[in-house]
Coordinates of C-alpha atoms in Angstrom, one line a residue:
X1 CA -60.6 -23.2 -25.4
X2 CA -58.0 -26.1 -24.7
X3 CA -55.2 -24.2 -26.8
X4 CA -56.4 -20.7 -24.8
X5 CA -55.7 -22.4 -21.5
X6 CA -52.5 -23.7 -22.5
X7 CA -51.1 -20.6 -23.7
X8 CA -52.4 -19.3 -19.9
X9 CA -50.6 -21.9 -18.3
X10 CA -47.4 -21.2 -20.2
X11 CA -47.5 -17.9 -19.5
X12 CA -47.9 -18.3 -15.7
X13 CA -45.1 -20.6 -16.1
X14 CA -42.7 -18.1 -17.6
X15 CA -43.5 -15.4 -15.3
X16 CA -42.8 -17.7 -12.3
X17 CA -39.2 -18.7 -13.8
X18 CA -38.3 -15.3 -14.7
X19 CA -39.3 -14.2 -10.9
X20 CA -37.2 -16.9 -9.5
X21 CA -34.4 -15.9 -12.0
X22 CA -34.9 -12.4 -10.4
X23 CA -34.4 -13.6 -7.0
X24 CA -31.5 -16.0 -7.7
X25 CA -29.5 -13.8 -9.5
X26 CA -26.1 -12.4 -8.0
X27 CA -27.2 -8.7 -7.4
X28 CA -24.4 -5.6 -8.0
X29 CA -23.2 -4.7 -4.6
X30 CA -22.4 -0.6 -5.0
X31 CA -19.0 0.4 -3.2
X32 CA -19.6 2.8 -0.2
X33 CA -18.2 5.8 1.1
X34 CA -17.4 5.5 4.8
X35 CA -16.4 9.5 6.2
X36 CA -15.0 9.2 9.5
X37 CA -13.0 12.1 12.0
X38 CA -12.4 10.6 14.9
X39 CA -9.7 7.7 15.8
X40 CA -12.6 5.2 16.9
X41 CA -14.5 5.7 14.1
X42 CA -11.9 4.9 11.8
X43 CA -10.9 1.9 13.5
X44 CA -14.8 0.8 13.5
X45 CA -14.7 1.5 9.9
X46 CA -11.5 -0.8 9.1
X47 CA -13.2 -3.5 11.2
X48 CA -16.5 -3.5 9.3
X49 CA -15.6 -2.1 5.6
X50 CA -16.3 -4.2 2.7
X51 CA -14.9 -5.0 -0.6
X52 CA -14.4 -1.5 -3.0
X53 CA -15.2 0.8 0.1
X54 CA -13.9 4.2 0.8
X55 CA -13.4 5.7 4.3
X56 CA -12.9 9.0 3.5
X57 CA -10.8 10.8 6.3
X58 CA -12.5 14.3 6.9
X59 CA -10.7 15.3 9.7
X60 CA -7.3 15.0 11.7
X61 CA -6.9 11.9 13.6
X62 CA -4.0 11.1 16.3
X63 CA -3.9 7.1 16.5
X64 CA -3.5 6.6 20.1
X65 CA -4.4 2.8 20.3
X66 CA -1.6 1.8 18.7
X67 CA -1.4 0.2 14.8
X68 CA -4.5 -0.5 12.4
X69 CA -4.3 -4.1 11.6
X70 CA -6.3 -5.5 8.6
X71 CA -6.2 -9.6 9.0
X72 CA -8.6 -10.4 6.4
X73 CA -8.6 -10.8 3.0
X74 CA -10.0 -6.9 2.4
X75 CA -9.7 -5.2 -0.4
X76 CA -10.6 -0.9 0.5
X77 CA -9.0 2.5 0.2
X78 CA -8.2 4.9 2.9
X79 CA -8.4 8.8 1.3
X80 CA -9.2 12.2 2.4
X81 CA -10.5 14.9 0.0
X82 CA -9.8 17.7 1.9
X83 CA -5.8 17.3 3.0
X84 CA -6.3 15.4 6.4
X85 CA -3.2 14.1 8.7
X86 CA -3.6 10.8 10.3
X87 CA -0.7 11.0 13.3
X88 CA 0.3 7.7 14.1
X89 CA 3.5 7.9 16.6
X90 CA 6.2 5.2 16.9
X91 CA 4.1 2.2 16.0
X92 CA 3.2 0.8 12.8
X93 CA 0.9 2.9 11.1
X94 CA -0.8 -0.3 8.9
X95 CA -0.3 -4.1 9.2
X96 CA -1.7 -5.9 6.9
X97 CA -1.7 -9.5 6.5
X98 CA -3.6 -13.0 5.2
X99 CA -4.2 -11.2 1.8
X100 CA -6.0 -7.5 2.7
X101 CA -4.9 -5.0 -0.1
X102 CA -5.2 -1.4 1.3
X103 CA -4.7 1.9 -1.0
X104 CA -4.2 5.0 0.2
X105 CA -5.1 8.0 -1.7
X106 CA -6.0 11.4 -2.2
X107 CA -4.9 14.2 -0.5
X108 CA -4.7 12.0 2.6
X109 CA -0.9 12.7 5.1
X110 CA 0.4 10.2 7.4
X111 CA 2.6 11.4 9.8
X112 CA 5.0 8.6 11.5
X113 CA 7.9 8.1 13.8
X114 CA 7.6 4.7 14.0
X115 CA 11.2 3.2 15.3
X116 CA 10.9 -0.4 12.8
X117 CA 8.4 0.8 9.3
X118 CA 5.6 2.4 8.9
X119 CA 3.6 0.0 6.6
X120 CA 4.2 -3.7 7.2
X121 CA 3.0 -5.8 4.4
X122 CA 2.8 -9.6 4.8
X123 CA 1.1 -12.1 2.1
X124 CA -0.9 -9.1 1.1
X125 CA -1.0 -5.6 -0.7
X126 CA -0.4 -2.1 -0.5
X127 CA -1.0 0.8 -2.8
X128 CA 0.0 4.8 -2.3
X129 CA -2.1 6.7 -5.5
X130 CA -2.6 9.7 -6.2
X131 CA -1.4 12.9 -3.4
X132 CA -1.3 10.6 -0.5
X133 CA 1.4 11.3 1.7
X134 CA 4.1 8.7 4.0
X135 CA 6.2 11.0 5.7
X136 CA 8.6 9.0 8.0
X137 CA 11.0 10.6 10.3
X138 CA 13.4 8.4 12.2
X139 CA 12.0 5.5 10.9
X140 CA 13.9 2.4 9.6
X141 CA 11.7 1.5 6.7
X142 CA 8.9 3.6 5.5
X143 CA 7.5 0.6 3.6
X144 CA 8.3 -3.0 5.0
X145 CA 7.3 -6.4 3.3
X146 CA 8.4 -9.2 4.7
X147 CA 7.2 -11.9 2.8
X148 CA 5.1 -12.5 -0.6
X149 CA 4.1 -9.1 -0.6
X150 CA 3.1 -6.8 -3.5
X151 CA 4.0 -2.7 -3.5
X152 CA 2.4 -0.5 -5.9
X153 CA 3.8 2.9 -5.9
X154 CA 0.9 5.0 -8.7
X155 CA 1.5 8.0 -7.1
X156 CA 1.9 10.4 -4.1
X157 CA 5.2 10.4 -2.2
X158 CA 7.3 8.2 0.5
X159 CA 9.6 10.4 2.3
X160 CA 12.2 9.2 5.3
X161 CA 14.5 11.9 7.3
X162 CA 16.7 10.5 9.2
X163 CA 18.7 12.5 11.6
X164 CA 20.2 10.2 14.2
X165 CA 23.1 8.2 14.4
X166 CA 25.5 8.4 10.8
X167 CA 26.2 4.7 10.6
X168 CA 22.2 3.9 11.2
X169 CA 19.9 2.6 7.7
X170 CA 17.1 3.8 6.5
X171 CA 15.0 2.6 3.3
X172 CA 11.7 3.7 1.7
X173 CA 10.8 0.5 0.7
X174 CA 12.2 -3.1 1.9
X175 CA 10.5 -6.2 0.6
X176 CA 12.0 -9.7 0.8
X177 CA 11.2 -13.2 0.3
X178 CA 9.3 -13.4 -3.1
X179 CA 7.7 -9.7 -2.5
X180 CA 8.0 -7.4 -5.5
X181 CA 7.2 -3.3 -6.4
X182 CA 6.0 -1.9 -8.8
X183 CA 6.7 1.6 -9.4
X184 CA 4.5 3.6 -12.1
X185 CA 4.6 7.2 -10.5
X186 CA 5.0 9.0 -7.4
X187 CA 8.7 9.5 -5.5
X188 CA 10.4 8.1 -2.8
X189 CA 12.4 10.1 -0.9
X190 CA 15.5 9.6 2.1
X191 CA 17.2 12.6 3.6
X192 CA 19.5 13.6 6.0
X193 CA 22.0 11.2 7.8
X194 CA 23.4 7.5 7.6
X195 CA 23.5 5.1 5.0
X196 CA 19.8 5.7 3.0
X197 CA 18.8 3.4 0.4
X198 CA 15.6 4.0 -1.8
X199 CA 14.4 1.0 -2.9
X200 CA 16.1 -2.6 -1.8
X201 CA 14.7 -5.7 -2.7
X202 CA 16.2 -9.0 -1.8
X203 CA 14.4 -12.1 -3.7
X204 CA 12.4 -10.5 -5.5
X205 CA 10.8 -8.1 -8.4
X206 CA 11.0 -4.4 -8.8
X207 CA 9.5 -2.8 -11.6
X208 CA 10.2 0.9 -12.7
X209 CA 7.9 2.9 -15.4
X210 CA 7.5 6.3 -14.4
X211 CA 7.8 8.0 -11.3
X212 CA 11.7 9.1 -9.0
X213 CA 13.9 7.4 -6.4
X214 CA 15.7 10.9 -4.8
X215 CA 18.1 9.8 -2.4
X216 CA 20.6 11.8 0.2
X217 CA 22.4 11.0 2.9
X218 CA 26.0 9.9 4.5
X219 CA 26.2 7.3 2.0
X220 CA 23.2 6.6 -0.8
X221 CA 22.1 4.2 -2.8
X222 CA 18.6 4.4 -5.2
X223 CA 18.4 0.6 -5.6
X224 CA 19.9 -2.2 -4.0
X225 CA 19.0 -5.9 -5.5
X226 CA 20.3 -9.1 -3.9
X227 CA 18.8 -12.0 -5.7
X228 CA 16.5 -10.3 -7.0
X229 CA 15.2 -8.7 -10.6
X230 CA 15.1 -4.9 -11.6
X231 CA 13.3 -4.2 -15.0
X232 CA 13.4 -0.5 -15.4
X233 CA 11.8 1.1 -18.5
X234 CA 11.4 4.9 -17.5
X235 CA 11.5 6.9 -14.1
X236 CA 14.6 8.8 -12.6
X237 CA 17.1 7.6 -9.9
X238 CA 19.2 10.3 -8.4
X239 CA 21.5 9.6 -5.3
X240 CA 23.9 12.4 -3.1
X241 CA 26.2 11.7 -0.8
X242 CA 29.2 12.8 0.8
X243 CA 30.6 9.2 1.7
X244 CA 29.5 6.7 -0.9
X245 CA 26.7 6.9 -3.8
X246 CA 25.2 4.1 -7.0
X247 CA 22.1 4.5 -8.7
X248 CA 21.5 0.9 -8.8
X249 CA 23.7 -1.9 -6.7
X250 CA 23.0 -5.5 -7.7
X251 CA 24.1 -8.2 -5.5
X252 CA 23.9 -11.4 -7.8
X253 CA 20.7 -9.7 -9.3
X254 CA 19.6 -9.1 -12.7
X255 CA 19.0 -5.5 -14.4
X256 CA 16.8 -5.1 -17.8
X257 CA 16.8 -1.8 -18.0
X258 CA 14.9 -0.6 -21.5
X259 CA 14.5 3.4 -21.0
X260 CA 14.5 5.8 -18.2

């Protein structure tokens, strides 16, 4: 009877730990998919998204309050699955800062005539994957980082036109101050006039796999590095101009370059 009513006790025991255990636990949070169509929406959605969350752009948006800012340490994708254009006029399209990491993906276009860069990247990360879409016209740096930020070019395309003033510059991508990019796919792309520069990097990292740096323009350069690192093991550089062209220009930088 005693050894009956221990073995009841026990077992009461057991199941009381293994609740508490239940309840204790750190529970799987599943990523959500956040569709929005309208400008307010989206900003709503930036303002309240959580780690591994989607806002899936359904629908053409015109930003007409100015930049989206992400000031948090976030960590989402923007896409669209059916080809949507997010207009965002001459202000940044994204800031991000205070470690947020943004991706954008899909089929998603960003239209931008931003007069400084569309993307600002500051202590934090940005990725472009898959078809997304930067298209830049008039603008000064598609992709600007100006300190301790990362770039990760997987796919999709950066392009920059440029059709003012012949002596102006424009870049796809400008990082600075112990920022790096890493390029693994994708292309980034300057046309028409001035002096257009793919990819410069001044202390700093850039990294080449895969992917193309297709530059044209008064004068051209794919790469400029100024105390900075290029390791380059596959991917294309081509440069046309009618003034002045190089495929890569180091300015006491370092080139490792194992393929391409």
């Amino acid at each position: 009877m005693l050894s009956k009513r221990k073995h009841t006790v026990l077992s009461i025991g057991l199941a009381c730990a293994m609740l508490l255990l239940s309840v204790l636990a750190p529970r799987s949070v599943l990523a959500a998919e956040i569709k929005v169509n309208t400008e307010q929406q989206l900003r709503n959605a930036i303002n309240n998204v959580s780690d591994g969350d989607t806002i899936n752009v359904t629908g053409n948006i015109a930003l007409k309050d100015g930049l989206l800012w992400v000031k948090q340490k976030k960590d989402f994708t923007i896409k669209s699955s059916n080809s949507s254009v997010i207009t965002a006029g001459d202000h940044y399209f994204l800031l991000l800062q205070n470690g947020a990491t943004v991706a954008l993906a899909g089929n998603l276009r960003v239209e931008s005539s931003a007069k400084s860069a569309t993307i600002f990247v500051e202590k934090s990360s940005f990725y472009l994957k898959e078809n997304a879409v930067l298209n830049c016209k008039n603008t000064l740096y598609g992709i600007y980082s100006s300190e301790k930020g990362r770039v990760v070019i997987n796919g999709g395309s950066i392009i920059v036109t440029a059709s003012g003033d012949n002596d102006a510059e424009h870049y796809g991508i400008y990082v600075r101050k112990n920022s790096s990019v890493g390029m693994n796919s994708g292309t980034v792309k300057l046309m028409g006039k001035g002096g257009n520069v793919g990819v410069y990097v001044k202390d700093g990292l850039l990294t080449v796999s895969q992917g193309k740096i297709d530059v044209d323009g008064r004068a051209g350069d794919g790469v400029v590095a100024e105390y900075a690192t290029v390791l380059m093991s596959g991917g294309e550089i081509k440069t046309t101009s009618n003034y002045g062209t190089s495929g890569i220009q180091l300015y006491e930088g370092k080139l490792n370059m194992s393929g391409g």
